[in-house]
Coordinates of N, CA and C in Angstrom, one line a residue:
X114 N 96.9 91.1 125.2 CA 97.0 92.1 124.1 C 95.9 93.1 124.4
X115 N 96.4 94.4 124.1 CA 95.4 95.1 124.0 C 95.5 95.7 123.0
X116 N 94.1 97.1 122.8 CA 94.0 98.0 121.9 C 93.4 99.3 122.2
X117 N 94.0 100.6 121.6 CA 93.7 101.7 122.6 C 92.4 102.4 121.2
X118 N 91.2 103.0 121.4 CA 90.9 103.4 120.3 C 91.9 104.9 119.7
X119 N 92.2 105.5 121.4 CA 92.5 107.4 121.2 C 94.0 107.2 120.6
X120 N 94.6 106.0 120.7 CA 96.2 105.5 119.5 C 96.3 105.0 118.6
X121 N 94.8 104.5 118.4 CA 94.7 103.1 117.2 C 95.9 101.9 117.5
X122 N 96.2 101.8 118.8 CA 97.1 101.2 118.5 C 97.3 100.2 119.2
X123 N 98.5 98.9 119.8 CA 98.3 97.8 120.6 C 98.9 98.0 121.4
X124 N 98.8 97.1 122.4 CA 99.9 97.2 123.3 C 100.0 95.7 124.2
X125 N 100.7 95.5 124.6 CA 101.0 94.0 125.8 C 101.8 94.8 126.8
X126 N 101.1 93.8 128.0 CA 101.8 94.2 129.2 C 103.2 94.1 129.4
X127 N 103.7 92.6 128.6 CA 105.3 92.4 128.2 C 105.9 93.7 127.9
X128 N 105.4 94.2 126.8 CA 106.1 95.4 126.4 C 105.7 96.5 127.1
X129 N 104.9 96.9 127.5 CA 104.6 98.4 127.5 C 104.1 98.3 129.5
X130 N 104.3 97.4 130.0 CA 103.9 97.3 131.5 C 102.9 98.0 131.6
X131 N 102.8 99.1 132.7 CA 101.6 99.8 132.8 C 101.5 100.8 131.9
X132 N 102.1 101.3 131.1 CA 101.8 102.1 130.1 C 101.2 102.5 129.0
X133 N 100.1 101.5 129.2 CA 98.9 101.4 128.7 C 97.4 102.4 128.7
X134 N 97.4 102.9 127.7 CA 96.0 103.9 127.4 C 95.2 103.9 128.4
X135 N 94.4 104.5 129.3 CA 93.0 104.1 130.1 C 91.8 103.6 129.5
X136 N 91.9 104.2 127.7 CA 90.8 103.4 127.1 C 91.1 102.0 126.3
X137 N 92.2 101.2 126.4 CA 92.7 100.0 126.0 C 91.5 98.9 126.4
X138 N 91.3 98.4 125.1 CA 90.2 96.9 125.9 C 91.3 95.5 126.0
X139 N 91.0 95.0 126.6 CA 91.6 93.4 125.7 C 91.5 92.5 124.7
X140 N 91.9 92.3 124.2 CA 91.8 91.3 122.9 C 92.4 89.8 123.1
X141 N 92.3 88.9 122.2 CA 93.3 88.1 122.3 C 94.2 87.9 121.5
X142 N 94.7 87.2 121.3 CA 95.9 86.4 120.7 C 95.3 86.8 119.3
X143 N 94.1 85.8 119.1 CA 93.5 85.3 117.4 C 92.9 86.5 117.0
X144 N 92.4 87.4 117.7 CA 91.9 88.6 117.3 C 92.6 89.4 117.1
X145 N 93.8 89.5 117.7 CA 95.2 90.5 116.9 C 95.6 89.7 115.9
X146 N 95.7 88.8 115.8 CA 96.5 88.0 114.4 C 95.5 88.3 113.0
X147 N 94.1 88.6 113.3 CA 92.7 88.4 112.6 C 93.0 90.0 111.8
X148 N 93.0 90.6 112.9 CA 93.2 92.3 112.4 C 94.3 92.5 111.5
X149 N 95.7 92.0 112.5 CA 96.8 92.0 111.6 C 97.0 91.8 109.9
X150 N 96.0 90.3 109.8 CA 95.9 89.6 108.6 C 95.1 90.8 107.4
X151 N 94.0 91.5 108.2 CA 93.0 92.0 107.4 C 93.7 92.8 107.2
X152 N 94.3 93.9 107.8 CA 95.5 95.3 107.7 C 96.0 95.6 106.3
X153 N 96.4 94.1 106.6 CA 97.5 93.5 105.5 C 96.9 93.3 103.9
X154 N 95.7 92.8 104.1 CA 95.2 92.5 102.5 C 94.3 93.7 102.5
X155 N 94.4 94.9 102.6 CA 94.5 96.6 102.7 C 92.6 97.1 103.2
X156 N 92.8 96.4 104.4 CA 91.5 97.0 105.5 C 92.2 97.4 106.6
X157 N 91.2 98.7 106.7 CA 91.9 99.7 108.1 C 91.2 99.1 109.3
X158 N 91.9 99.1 110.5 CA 91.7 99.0 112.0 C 91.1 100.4 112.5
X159 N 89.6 100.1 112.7 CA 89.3 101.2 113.3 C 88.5 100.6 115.1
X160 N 87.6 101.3 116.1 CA 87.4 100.9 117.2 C 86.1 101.3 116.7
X161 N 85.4 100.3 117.3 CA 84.0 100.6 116.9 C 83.0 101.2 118.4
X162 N 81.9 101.2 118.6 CA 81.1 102.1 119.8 C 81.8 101.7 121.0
X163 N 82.0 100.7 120.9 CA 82.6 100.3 122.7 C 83.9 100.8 122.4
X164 N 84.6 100.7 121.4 CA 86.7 100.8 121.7 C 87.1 99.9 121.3
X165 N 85.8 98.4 121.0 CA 86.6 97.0 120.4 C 87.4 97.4 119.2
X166 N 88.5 96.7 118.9 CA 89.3 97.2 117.3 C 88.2 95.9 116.3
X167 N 88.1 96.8 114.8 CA 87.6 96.1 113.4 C 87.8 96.3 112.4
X168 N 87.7 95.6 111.5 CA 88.3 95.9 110.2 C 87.2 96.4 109.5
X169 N 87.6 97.7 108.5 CA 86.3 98.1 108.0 C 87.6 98.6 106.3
X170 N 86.4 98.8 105.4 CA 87.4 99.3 104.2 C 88.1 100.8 104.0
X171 N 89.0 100.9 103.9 CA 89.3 101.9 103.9 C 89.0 103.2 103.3
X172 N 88.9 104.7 103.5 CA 87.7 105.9 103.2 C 88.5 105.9 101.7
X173 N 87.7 106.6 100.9 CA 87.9 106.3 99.7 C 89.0 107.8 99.4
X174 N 89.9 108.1 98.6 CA 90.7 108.9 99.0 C 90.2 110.5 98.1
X175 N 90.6 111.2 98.9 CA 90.0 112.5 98.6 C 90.5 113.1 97.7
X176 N 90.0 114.3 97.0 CA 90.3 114.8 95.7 C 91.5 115.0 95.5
X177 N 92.5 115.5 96.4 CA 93.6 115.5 96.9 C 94.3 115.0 96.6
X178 N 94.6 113.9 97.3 CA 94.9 112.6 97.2 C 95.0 112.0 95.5
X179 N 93.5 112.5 95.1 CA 93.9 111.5 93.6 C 94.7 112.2 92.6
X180 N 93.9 114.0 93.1 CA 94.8 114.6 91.7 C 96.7 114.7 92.3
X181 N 97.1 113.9 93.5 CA 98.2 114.0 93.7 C 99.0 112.6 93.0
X182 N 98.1 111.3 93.5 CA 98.4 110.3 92.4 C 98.5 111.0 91.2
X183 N 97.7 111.4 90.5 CA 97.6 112.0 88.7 C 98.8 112.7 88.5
X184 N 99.1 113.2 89.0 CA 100.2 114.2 88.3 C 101.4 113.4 88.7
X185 N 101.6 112.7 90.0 CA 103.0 111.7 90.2 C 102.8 110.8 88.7
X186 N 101.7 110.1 88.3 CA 102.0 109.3 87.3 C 102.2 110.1 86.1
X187 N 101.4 111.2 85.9 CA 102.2 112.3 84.3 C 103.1 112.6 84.9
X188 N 104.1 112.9 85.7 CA 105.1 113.1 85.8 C 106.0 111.6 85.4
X189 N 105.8 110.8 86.0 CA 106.2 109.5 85.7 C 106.4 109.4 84.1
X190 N 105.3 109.8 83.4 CA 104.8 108.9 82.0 C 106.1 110.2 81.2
X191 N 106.2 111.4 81.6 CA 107.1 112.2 81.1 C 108.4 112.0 81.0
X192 N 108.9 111.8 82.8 CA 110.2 111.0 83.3 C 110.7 109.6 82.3
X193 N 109.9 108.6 82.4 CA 109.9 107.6 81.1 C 110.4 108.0 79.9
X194 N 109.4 108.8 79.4 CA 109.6 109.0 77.8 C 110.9 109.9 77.6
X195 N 111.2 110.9 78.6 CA 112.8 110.9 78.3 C 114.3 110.0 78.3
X196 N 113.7 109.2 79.2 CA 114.5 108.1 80.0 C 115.2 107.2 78.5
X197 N 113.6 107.3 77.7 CA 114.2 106.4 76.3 C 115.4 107.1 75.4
X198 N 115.8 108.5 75.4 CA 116.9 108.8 75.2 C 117.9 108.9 76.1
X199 N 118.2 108.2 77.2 CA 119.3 108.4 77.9 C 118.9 109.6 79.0
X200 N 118.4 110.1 78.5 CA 118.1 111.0 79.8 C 117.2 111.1 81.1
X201 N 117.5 112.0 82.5 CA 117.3 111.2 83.4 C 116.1 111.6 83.8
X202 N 115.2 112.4 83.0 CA 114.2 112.6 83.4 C 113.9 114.0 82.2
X203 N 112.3 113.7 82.2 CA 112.2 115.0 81.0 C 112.3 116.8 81.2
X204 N 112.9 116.9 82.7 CA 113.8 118.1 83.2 C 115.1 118.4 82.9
X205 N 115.6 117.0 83.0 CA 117.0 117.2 82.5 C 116.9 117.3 80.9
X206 N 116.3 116.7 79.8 CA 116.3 116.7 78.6 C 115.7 118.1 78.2
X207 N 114.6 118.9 78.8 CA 113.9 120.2 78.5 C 115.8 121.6 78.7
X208 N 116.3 121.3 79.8 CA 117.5 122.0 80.1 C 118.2 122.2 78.8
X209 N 118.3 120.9 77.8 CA 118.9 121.1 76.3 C 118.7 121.8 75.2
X210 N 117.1 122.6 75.2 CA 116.5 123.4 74.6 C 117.4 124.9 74.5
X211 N 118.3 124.7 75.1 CA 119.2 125.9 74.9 C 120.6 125.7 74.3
X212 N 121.0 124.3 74.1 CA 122.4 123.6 74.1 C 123.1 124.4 72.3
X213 N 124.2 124.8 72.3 CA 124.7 124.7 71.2 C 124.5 123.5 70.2
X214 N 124.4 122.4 70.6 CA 124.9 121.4 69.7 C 123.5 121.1 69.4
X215 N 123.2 121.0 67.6 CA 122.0 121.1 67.4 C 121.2 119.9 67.5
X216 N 121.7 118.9 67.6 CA 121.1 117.5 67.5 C 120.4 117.7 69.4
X217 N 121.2 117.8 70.4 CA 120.7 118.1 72.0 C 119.5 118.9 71.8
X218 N 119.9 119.9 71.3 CA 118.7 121.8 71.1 C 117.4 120.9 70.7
X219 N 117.3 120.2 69.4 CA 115.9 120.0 69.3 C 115.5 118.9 70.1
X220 N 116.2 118.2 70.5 CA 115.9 117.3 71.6 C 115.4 118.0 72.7
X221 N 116.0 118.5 73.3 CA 115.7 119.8 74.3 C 114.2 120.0 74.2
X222 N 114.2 121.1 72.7 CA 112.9 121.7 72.2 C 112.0 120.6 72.5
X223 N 112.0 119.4 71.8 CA 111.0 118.2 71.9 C 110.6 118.3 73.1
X224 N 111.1 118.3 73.7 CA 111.1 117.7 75.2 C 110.3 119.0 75.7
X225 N 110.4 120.2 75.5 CA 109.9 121.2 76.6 C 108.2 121.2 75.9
X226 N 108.2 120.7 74.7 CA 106.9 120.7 73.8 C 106.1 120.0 74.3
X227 N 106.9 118.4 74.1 CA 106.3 117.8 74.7 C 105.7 117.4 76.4
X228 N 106.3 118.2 77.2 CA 105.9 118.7 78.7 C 105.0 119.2 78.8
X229 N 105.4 120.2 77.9 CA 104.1 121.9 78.2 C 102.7 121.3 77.5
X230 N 102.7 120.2 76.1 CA 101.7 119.8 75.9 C 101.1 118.8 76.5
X231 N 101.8 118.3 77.4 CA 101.0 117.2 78.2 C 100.6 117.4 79.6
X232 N 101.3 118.8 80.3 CA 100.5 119.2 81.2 C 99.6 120.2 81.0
X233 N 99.4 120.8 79.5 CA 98.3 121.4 79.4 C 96.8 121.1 79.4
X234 N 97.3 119.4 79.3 CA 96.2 118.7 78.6 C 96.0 118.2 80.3
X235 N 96.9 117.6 81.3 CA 96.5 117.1 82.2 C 95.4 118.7 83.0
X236 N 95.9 119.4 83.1 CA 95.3 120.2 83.9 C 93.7 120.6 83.1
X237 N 94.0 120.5 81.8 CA 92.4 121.1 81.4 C 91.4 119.9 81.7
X238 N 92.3 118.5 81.7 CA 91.0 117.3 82.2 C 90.9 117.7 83.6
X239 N 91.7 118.0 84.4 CA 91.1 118.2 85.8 C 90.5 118.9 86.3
X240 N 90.6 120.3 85.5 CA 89.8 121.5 85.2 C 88.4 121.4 85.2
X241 N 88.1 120.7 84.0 CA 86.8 120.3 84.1 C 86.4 118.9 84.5
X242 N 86.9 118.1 85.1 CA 86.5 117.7 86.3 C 86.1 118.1 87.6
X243 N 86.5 119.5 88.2 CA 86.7 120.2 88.8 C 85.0 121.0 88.9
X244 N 85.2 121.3 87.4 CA 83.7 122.3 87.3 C 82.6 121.8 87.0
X245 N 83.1 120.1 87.2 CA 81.5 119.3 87.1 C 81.0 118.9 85.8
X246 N 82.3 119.3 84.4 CA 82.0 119.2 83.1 C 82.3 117.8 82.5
X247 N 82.9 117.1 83.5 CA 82.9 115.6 82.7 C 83.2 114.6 84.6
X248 N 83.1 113.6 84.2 CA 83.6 112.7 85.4 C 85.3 112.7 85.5
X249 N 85.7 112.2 86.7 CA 87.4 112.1 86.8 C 87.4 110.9 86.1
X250 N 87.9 110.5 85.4 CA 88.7 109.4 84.7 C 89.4 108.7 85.4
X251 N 89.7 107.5 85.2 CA 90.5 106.5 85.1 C 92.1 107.2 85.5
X252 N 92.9 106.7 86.4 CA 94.0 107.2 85.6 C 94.9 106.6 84.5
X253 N 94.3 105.7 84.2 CA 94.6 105.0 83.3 C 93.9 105.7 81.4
X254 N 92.7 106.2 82.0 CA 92.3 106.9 80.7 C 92.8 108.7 80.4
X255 N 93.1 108.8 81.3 CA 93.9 110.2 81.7 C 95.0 109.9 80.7
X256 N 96.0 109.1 80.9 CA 97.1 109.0 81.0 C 97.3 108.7 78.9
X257 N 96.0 107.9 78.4 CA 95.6 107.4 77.4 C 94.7 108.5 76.9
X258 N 94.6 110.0 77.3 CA 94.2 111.7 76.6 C 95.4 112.4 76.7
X259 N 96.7 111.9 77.1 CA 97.8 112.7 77.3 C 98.4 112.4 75.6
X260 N 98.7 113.9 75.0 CA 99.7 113.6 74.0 C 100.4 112.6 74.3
X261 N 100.5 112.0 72.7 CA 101.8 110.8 73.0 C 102.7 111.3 72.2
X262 N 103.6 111.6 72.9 CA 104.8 112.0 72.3 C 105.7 110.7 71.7
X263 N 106.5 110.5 70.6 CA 106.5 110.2 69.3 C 108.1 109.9 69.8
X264 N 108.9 108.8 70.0 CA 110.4 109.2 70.2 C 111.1 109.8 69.5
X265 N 111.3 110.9 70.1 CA 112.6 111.8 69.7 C 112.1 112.6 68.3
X266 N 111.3 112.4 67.7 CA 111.0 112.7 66.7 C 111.2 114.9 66.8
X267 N 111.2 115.2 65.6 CA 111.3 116.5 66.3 C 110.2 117.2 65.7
X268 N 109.2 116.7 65.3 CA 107.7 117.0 65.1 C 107.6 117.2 66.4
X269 N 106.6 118.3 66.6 CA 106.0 118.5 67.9 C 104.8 117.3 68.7
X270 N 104.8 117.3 69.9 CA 104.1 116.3 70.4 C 102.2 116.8 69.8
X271 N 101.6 115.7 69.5 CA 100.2 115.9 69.1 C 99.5 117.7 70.0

């Protein structure tokens, strides 16, 4: 077995014959199965000064990255709370804010209220997170500063 550092990746002569990296070292058996195992309980394979492959923890993920988690989960926490009236997401329930039938309409309304109030609120936490006026949160405490919208009620979301 080998391991290339410029592919991050393996290779065996079985498989890959000469088609092997020029920077490939050898490994063995227990040392791929060792890497494999760490990969798996979530440590990255990197090559260290020589090209040997090692498990090190993975880079901590970039601003990017989290404010892209954050908004998948308020989108999520939104998607849910429509879900509890039958609807398939709080896009499709916001579209009823226009509906003839008045019982849909304020549902609708609810729904666009409650959107517009909860990403107002997600972006001004990020906002100032951004400008250095508080720490990033939890997204679990994020999620727990987001209006909670009230089912179906046709009070406006907090």
């Amino acid at each position: 077995m080998f391991y290339s550092k410029s592919t991050g990746g393996f290779y065996s002569r079985e498989i890959h014959g000469d088609n092997i990296p020029a920077d490939a070292v050898e490994i063995t058996d227990a040392e791929h199965a060792a890497l494999i195992e760490g990969q798996s309980m979530g440590k990255v394979i990197v090559a260290d000064e020589n090209g040997r492959p090692i498990l090190q923890d993975p880079p901590p993920p970039t601003a990017e990255q989290i404010v892209a988690q954050y908004t998948a989960a308020v989108q999520k926490h939104l998607d849910d709370f429509a879900r509890t009236r039958g609807y398939d997401g709080i896009l499709s329930a916001a579209t009823y804010a226009t509906s003839t039938v008045p019982k849909f309409k304020a549902e609708g309304q609810y729904a666009v209220d409650a959107r517009d109030a909860t990403w107002a609120k997600c972006y001004e936490v990020l906002a100032a997170v951004e400008a250095g006026s508080r720490p990033m949160p939890t997204l679990e405490e994020l999620l727990a500063e987001l209006p909670a919208p009230h089912p179906w009620s046709t009070a406006s979301p907090r």
